[in-house]
Short mmCIF file of C-alpha atoms in Angstrom, two decimals:
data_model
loop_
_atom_site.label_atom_id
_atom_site.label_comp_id
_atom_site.label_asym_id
_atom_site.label_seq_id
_atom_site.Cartn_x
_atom_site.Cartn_y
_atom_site.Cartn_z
CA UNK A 1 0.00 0.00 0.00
CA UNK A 2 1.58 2.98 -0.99
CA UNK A 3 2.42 5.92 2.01
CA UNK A 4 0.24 8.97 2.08
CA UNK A 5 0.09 12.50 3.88
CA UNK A 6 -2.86 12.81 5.99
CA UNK A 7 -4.33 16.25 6.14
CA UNK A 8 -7.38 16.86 8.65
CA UNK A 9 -9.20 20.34 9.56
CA UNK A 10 -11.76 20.57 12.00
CA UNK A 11 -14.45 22.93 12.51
CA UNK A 12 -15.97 21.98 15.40
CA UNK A 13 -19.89 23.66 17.31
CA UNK A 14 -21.65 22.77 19.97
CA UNK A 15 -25.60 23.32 19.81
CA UNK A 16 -28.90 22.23 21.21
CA UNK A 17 -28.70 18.89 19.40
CA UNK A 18 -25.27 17.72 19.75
CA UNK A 19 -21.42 18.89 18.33
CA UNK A 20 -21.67 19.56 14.79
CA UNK A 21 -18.37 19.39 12.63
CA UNK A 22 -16.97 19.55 9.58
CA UNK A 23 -14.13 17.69 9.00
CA UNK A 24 -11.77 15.65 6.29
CA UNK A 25 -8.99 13.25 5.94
CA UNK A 26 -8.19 10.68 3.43
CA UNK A 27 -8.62 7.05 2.76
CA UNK A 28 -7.09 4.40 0.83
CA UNK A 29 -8.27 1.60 -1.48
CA UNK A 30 -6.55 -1.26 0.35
CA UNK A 31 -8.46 -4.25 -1.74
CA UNK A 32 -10.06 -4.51 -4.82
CA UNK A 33 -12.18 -7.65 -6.19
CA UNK A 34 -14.22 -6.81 -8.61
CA UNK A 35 -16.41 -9.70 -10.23
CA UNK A 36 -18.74 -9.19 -13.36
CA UNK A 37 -22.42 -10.00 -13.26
CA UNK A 38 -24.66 -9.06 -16.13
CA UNK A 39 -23.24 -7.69 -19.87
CA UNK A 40 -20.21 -7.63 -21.68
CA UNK A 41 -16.87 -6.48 -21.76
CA UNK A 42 -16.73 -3.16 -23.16
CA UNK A 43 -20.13 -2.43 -23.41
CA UNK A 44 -23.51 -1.98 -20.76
CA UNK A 45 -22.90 -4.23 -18.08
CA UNK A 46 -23.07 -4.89 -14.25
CA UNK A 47 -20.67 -5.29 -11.80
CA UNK A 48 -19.93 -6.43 -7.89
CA UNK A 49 -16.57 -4.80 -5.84
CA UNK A 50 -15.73 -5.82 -2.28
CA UNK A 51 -13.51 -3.16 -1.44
CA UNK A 52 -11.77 -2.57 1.76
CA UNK A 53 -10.51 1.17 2.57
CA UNK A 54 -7.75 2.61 5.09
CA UNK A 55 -9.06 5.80 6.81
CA UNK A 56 -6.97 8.16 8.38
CA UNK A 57 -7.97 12.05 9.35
CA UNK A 58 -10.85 12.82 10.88
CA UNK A 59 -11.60 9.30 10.80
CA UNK A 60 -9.49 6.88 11.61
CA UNK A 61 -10.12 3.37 10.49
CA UNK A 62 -8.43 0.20 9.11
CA UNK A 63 -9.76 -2.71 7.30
CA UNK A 64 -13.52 -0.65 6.37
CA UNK A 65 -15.65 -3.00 4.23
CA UNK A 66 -17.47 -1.85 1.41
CA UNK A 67 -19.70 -3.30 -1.12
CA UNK A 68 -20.05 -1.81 -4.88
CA UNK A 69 -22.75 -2.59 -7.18
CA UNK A 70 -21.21 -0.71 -10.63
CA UNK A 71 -22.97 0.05 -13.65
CA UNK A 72 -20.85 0.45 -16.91
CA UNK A 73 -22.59 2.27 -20.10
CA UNK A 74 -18.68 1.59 -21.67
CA UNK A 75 -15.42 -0.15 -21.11
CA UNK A 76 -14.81 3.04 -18.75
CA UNK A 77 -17.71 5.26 -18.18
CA UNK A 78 -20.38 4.50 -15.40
CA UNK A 79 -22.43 4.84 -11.83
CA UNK A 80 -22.02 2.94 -8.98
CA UNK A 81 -23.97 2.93 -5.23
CA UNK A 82 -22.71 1.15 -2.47
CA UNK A 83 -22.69 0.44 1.37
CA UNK A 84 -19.35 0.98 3.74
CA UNK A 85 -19.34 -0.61 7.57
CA UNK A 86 -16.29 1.94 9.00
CA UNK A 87 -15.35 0.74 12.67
CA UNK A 88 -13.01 3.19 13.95
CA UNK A 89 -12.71 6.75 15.56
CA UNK A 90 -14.30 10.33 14.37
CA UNK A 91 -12.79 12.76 15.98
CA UNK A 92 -11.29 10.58 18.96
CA UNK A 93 -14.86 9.13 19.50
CA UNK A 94 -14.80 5.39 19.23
CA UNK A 95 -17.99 3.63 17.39
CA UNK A 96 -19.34 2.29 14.15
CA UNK A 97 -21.09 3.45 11.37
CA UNK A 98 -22.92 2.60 7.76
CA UNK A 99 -22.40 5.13 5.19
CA UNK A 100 -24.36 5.00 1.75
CA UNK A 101 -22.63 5.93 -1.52
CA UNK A 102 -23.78 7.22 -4.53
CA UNK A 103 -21.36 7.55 -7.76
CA UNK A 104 -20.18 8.30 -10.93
CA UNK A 105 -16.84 7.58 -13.10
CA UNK A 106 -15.57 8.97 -16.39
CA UNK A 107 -13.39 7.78 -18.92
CA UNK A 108 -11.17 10.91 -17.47
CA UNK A 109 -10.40 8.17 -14.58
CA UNK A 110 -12.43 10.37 -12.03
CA UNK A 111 -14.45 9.09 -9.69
CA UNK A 112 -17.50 11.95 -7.93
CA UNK A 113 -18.94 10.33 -5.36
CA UNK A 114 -21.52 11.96 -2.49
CA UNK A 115 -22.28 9.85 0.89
CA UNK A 116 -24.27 10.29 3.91
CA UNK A 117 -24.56 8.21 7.39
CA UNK A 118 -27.39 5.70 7.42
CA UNK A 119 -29.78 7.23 9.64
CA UNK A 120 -29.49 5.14 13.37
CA UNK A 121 -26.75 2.69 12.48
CA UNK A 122 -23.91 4.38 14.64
CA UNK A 123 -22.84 2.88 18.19
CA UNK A 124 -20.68 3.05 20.67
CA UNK A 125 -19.29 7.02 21.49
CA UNK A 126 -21.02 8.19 17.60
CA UNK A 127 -24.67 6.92 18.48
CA UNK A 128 -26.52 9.49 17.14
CA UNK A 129 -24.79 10.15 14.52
CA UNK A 130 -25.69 11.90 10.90
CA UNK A 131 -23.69 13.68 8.43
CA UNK A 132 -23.34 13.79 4.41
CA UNK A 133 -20.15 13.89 2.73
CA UNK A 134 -18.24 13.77 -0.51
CA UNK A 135 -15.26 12.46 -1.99
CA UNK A 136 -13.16 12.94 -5.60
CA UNK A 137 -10.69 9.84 -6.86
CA UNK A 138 -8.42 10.30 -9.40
CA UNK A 139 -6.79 7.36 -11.40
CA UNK A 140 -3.54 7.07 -9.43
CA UNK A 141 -3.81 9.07 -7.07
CA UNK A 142 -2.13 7.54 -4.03
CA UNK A 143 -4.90 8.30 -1.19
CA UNK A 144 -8.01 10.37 -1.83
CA UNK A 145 -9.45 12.84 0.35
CA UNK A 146 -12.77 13.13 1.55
CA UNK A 147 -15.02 15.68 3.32
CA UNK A 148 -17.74 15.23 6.24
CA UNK A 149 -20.31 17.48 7.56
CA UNK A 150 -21.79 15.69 10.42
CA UNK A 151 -23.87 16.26 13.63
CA UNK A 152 -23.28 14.22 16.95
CA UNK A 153 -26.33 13.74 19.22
CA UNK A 154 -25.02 14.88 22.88
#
């Protein structure tokens, strides 16, 4: 896995519902195993990824597990959704959490991509939590950062 630079800035409230933040870091592809399911090569088709990412920043959190269903129109233009289980730290608060993922790729080699927290699946120190976020890949681009706006229920 290639070294990276981790970057975070914080921006931190307190209000009548919890601390609210905004926050970033970056994360890493760490595994890749793509497998097709519908289609054909180089044209329309369907895919499956089990992906695991590295988090570090804001969040910090090894080994996440995340599962891709990808739609390709070409050999490298597409959408994708998917669902990421990140057990770890935000902010120094220890918990779990589900985020849902919503994307699209280009034959440019970027990747857009906006998330948010599924609504009651945080525990531990994050219960409560709810945020949206968004990331940007480029093709080879050793980490890739991401941003979170999130609010903590006190």
């Amino acid at each position: 896995m290639p070294s990276q630079t981790s970057q975070t800035s914080r921006t931190n409230q307190t209000n009548q519902t919890g601390q609210t933040g905004q926050t970033n870091g970056t994360f890493t592809f760490a595994h890749w195993d793509e497998k097709p399911v519908a289609g054909a090569d180089g044209g329309a088709r369907i895919a499956h990824a089990a992906v695991t990412n590295d988090y570090t920043g804001a969040i910090e959190a090894a080994g996440a597990s995340c599962e891709y269903t990808i739609a390709y129109t070409n050999e490298t233009v597409g959408a994708f959704v998917g669902y990421e289980f990140i057990d770890g730290t935000l902010e120094g608060r220890r918990g779990s959490f589900v985020i849902e993922q919503r994307g699209s790729f280009g034959a440019d080699g970027v990747i857009e991509c906006a998330f948010s927290v599924l609504p009651g699946s945080a525990t531990g120190e994050l219960a409560g939590l709810t945020g949206t976020g968004t990331f940007t890949a480029r093709e080879g681009q050793p980490a890739t950062p991401y941003s979170l706006a999130y609010t903590l229920g006190s």
